[in-house]
Amino acid sequence: QVQLVESGGGLVHPGGSLRLSCAASASILSYAAMGWYRQAPGKQRELVATITSGGTTNYADSVKGRFTISRDNAKNTVYLQMNSLKPDDTAVYYCHADPRGSDYIRRNFGSWGQGTQVTVSS
């Protein structure tokens, strides 16, 4: 099981920017996709962005045009550049490794990081 460590969270004013990093202990090319998810208090964890091993990206409608997911396979690191941040972006952000396999395997045996707090406030 791969270990994932997020960094880069913090407090930022509305309209500001942050870049999150997710460092993996193994080759991220071993996984079908890497992704960023977030969970705000009282809400379900939701998809923010994903990137497949082939480089295809997907974004939640709420972050399109503002966030960019990228990967550096040589560094085994995934990034989330967040621009034009809004108070509604406040959440704990989690890195996720989606394993290759059946839907059951992907749903139950993916790897999660510990999360990093992002707070957008005046």
PDB file of C-alpha atoms in Angstrom:
ATOM      1  CA  GLN A   1       0.000   0.000   0.000  1.00  0.00           C
ATOM      2  CA  VAL A   2       1.377   3.378  -1.012  1.00  0.00           C
ATOM      3  CA  GLN A   3       1.803   6.108   1.590  1.00  0.00           C
ATOM      4  CA  LEU A   4       0.630   9.597   0.630  1.00  0.00           C
ATOM      5  CA  VAL A   5       1.675  12.804   2.381  1.00  0.00           C
ATOM      6  CA  GLU A   6      -0.035  16.103   1.592  1.00  0.00           C
ATOM      7  CA  SER A   7       1.458  19.522   2.201  1.00  0.00           C
ATOM      8  CA  GLY A   8       0.852  23.144   1.262  1.00  0.00           C
ATOM      9  CA  GLY A   9      -2.390  23.901   3.060  1.00  0.00           C
ATOM     10  CA  GLY A  10      -2.930  26.977   5.163  1.00  0.00           C
ATOM     11  CA  LEU A  11      -4.887  30.182   5.618  1.00  0.00           C
ATOM     12  CA  VAL A  12      -5.450  32.433   2.625  1.00  0.00           C
ATOM     13  CA  HIS A  13      -7.660  35.435   1.852  1.00  0.00           C
ATOM     14  CA  PRO A  14     -10.435  35.201  -0.750  1.00  0.00           C
ATOM     15  CA  GLY A  15      -8.951  35.569  -4.212  1.00  0.00           C
ATOM     16  CA  GLY A  16      -5.620  34.149  -3.115  1.00  0.00           C
ATOM     17  CA  SER A  17      -3.751  31.047  -4.231  1.00  0.00           C
ATOM     18  CA  LEU A  18      -2.263  27.891  -2.749  1.00  0.00           C
ATOM     19  CA  ARG A  19      -0.441  24.921  -4.219  1.00  0.00           C
ATOM     20  CA  LEU A  20      -0.959  21.550  -2.577  1.00  0.00           C
ATOM     21  CA  SER A  21       1.524  18.712  -2.989  1.00  0.00           C
ATOM     22  CA  CYS A  22       1.025  14.975  -2.532  1.00  0.00           C
ATOM     23  CA  ALA A  23       4.208  12.946  -2.194  1.00  0.00           C
ATOM     24  CA  ALA A  24       3.833   9.204  -2.762  1.00  0.00           C
ATOM     25  CA  SER A  25       6.112   6.477  -1.426  1.00  0.00           C
ATOM     26  CA  ALA A  26       5.893   4.449  -4.636  1.00  0.00           C
ATOM     27  CA  SER A  27       5.473   4.986  -8.355  1.00  0.00           C
ATOM     28  CA  ILE A  28       2.224   6.807  -9.052  1.00  0.00           C
ATOM     29  CA  LEU A  29       2.225   5.157 -12.470  1.00  0.00           C
ATOM     30  CA  SER A  30       1.217   1.963 -10.652  1.00  0.00           C
ATOM     31  CA  TYR A  31      -2.217   3.510 -10.097  1.00  0.00           C
ATOM     32  CA  ALA A  32      -5.021   4.093 -12.571  1.00  0.00           C
ATOM     33  CA  ALA A  33      -5.434   7.654 -11.334  1.00  0.00           C
ATOM     34  CA  MET A  34      -4.431  10.096  -8.640  1.00  0.00           C
ATOM     35  CA  GLY A  35      -6.868  12.579  -7.239  1.00  0.00           C
ATOM     36  CA  TRP A  36      -7.701  15.326  -4.812  1.00  0.00           C
ATOM     37  CA  TYR A  37     -10.834  15.241  -2.671  1.00  0.00           C
ATOM     38  CA  ARG A  38     -12.075  17.582   0.021  1.00  0.00           C
ATOM     39  CA  GLN A  39     -14.390  17.450   3.001  1.00  0.00           C
ATOM     40  CA  ALA A  40     -15.932  20.469   4.688  1.00  0.00           C
ATOM     41  CA  PRO A  41     -17.573  20.276   8.133  1.00  0.00           C
ATOM     42  CA  GLY A  42     -21.003  18.659   7.912  1.00  0.00           C
ATOM     43  CA  LYS A  43     -20.540  17.615   4.289  1.00  0.00           C
ATOM     44  CA  GLN A  44     -19.630  14.441   2.431  1.00  0.00           C
ATOM     45  CA  ARG A  45     -16.183  14.050   0.972  1.00  0.00           C
ATOM     46  CA  GLU A  46     -16.302  15.222  -2.628  1.00  0.00           C
ATOM     47  CA  LEU A  47     -14.189  14.940  -5.732  1.00  0.00           C
ATOM     48  CA  VAL A  48     -12.106  17.987  -6.585  1.00  0.00           C
ATOM     49  CA  ALA A  49      -9.908  16.750  -9.430  1.00  0.00           C
ATOM     50  CA  THR A  50      -8.376  13.570 -10.839  1.00  0.00           C
ATOM     51  CA  ILE A  51      -5.584  12.793 -13.249  1.00  0.00           C
ATOM     52  CA  THR A  52      -5.067   9.393 -14.870  1.00  0.00           C
ATOM     53  CA  SER A  53      -1.745   7.709 -15.494  1.00  0.00           C
ATOM     54  CA  GLY A  54      -2.124   8.858 -19.094  1.00  0.00           C
ATOM     55  CA  GLY A  55      -2.613  12.495 -18.095  1.00  0.00           C
ATOM     56  CA  THR A  56      -6.371  12.870 -18.576  1.00  0.00           C
ATOM     57  CA  THR A  57      -7.861  15.329 -16.068  1.00  0.00           C
ATOM     58  CA  ASN A  58     -11.311  15.755 -14.569  1.00  0.00           C
ATOM     59  CA  TYR A  59     -12.622  18.542 -12.331  1.00  0.00           C
ATOM     60  CA  ALA A  60     -15.626  19.271 -10.198  1.00  0.00           C
ATOM     61  CA  ASP A  61     -17.770  21.985 -11.767  1.00  0.00           C
ATOM     62  CA  SER A  62     -17.215  24.197  -8.732  1.00  0.00           C
ATOM     63  CA  VAL A  63     -13.450  24.418  -9.339  1.00  0.00           C
ATOM     64  CA  LYS A  64     -13.211  24.403 -13.144  1.00  0.00           C
ATOM     65  CA  GLY A  65     -11.161  27.313 -14.407  1.00  0.00           C
ATOM     66  CA  ARG A  66      -9.664  27.938 -10.971  1.00  0.00           C
ATOM     67  CA  PHE A  67      -7.860  24.715  -9.985  1.00  0.00           C
ATOM     68  CA  THR A  68      -5.305  22.699 -11.941  1.00  0.00           C
ATOM     69  CA  ILE A  69      -4.163  19.161 -11.137  1.00  0.00           C
ATOM     70  CA  SER A  70      -0.805  17.966 -12.413  1.00  0.00           C
ATOM     71  CA  ARG A  71       1.694  15.194 -11.799  1.00  0.00           C
ATOM     72  CA  ASP A  72       5.431  14.665 -11.873  1.00  0.00           C
ATOM     73  CA  ASN A  73       5.950  10.942 -12.379  1.00  0.00           C
ATOM     74  CA  ALA A  74       9.709  11.154 -11.813  1.00  0.00           C
ATOM     75  CA  LYS A  75       9.115  12.718  -8.390  1.00  0.00           C
ATOM     76  CA  ASN A  76       6.081  10.549  -7.563  1.00  0.00           C
ATOM     77  CA  THR A  77       4.239  13.741  -6.719  1.00  0.00           C
ATOM     78  CA  VAL A  78       0.810  15.145  -7.565  1.00  0.00           C
ATOM     79  CA  TYR A  79      -0.029  18.832  -7.306  1.00  0.00           C
ATOM     80  CA  LEU A  80      -3.162  20.917  -7.017  1.00  0.00           C
ATOM     81  CA  GLN A  81      -2.768  24.566  -7.957  1.00  0.00           C
ATOM     82  CA  MET A  82      -5.668  26.530  -6.477  1.00  0.00           C
ATOM     83  CA  ASN A  83      -6.322  30.074  -7.683  1.00  0.00           C
ATOM     84  CA  SER A  84      -9.112  32.574  -7.022  1.00  0.00           C
ATOM     85  CA  LEU A  85      -9.937  30.822  -3.785  1.00  0.00           C
ATOM     86  CA  LYS A  86     -13.360  31.304  -2.224  1.00  0.00           C
ATOM     87  CA  PRO A  87     -14.606  30.780   1.342  1.00  0.00           C
ATOM     88  CA  ASP A  88     -16.578  27.761   0.064  1.00  0.00           C
ATOM     89  CA  ASP A  89     -13.249  26.108  -0.794  1.00  0.00           C
ATOM     90  CA  THR A  90     -12.517  25.798   2.929  1.00  0.00           C
ATOM     91  CA  ALA A  91     -12.083  22.091   3.705  1.00  0.00           C
ATOM     92  CA  VAL A  92      -9.617  19.354   4.521  1.00  0.00           C
ATOM     93  CA  TYR A  93      -8.033  18.293   1.234  1.00  0.00           C
ATOM     94  CA  TYR A  94      -7.049  14.650   0.756  1.00  0.00           C
ATOM     95  CA  CYS A  95      -4.825  12.992  -1.800  1.00  0.00           C
ATOM     96  CA  HIS A  96      -6.040   9.654  -3.179  1.00  0.00           C
ATOM     97  CA  ALA A  97      -4.460   6.836  -5.152  1.00  0.00           C
ATOM     98  CA  ASP A  98      -6.951   4.874  -7.234  1.00  0.00           C
ATOM     99  CA  PRO A  99      -5.710   1.295  -7.699  1.00  0.00           C
ATOM    100  CA  ARG A 100      -5.926  -0.722 -10.865  1.00  0.00           C
ATOM    101  CA  GLY A 101      -8.564  -3.422 -10.525  1.00  0.00           C
ATOM    102  CA  SER A 102     -12.267  -4.073 -10.147  1.00  0.00           C
ATOM    103  CA  ASP A 103     -14.784  -1.506  -8.959  1.00  0.00           C
ATOM    104  CA  TYR A 104     -14.785  -3.269  -5.586  1.00  0.00           C
ATOM    105  CA  ILE A 105     -11.002  -3.005  -5.279  1.00  0.00           C
ATOM    106  CA  ARG A 106     -11.021   0.633  -6.323  1.00  0.00           C
ATOM    107  CA  ARG A 107     -13.786   1.515  -3.885  1.00  0.00           C
ATOM    108  CA  ASN A 108     -12.357  -0.265  -0.853  1.00  0.00           C
ATOM    109  CA  PHE A 109      -8.584  -0.440  -1.247  1.00  0.00           C
ATOM    110  CA  GLY A 110      -7.477   2.901  -2.518  1.00  0.00           C
ATOM    111  CA  SER A 111      -4.887   4.804  -0.498  1.00  0.00           C
ATOM    112  CA  TRP A 112      -5.558   8.098   1.258  1.00  0.00           C
ATOM    113  CA  GLY A 113      -3.284  10.728   2.680  1.00  0.00           C
ATOM    114  CA  GLN A 114      -3.805  12.261   6.104  1.00  0.00           C
ATOM    115  CA  GLY A 115      -5.253  15.476   4.707  1.00  0.00           C
ATOM    116  CA  THR A 116      -4.212  19.111   4.801  1.00  0.00           C
ATOM    117  CA  GLN A 117      -6.402  21.983   5.978  1.00  0.00           C
ATOM    118  CA  VAL A 118      -7.228  24.815   3.594  1.00  0.00           C
ATOM    119  CA  THR A 119      -8.992  27.823   5.097  1.00  0.00           C
ATOM    120  CA  VAL A 120     -10.165  30.734   2.951  1.00  0.00           C
ATOM    121  CA  SER A 121     -11.229  33.656   5.102  1.00  0.00           C
ATOM    122  CA  SER A 122     -10.914  37.403   5.448  1.00  0.00           C
TER     123      SER A 122
END
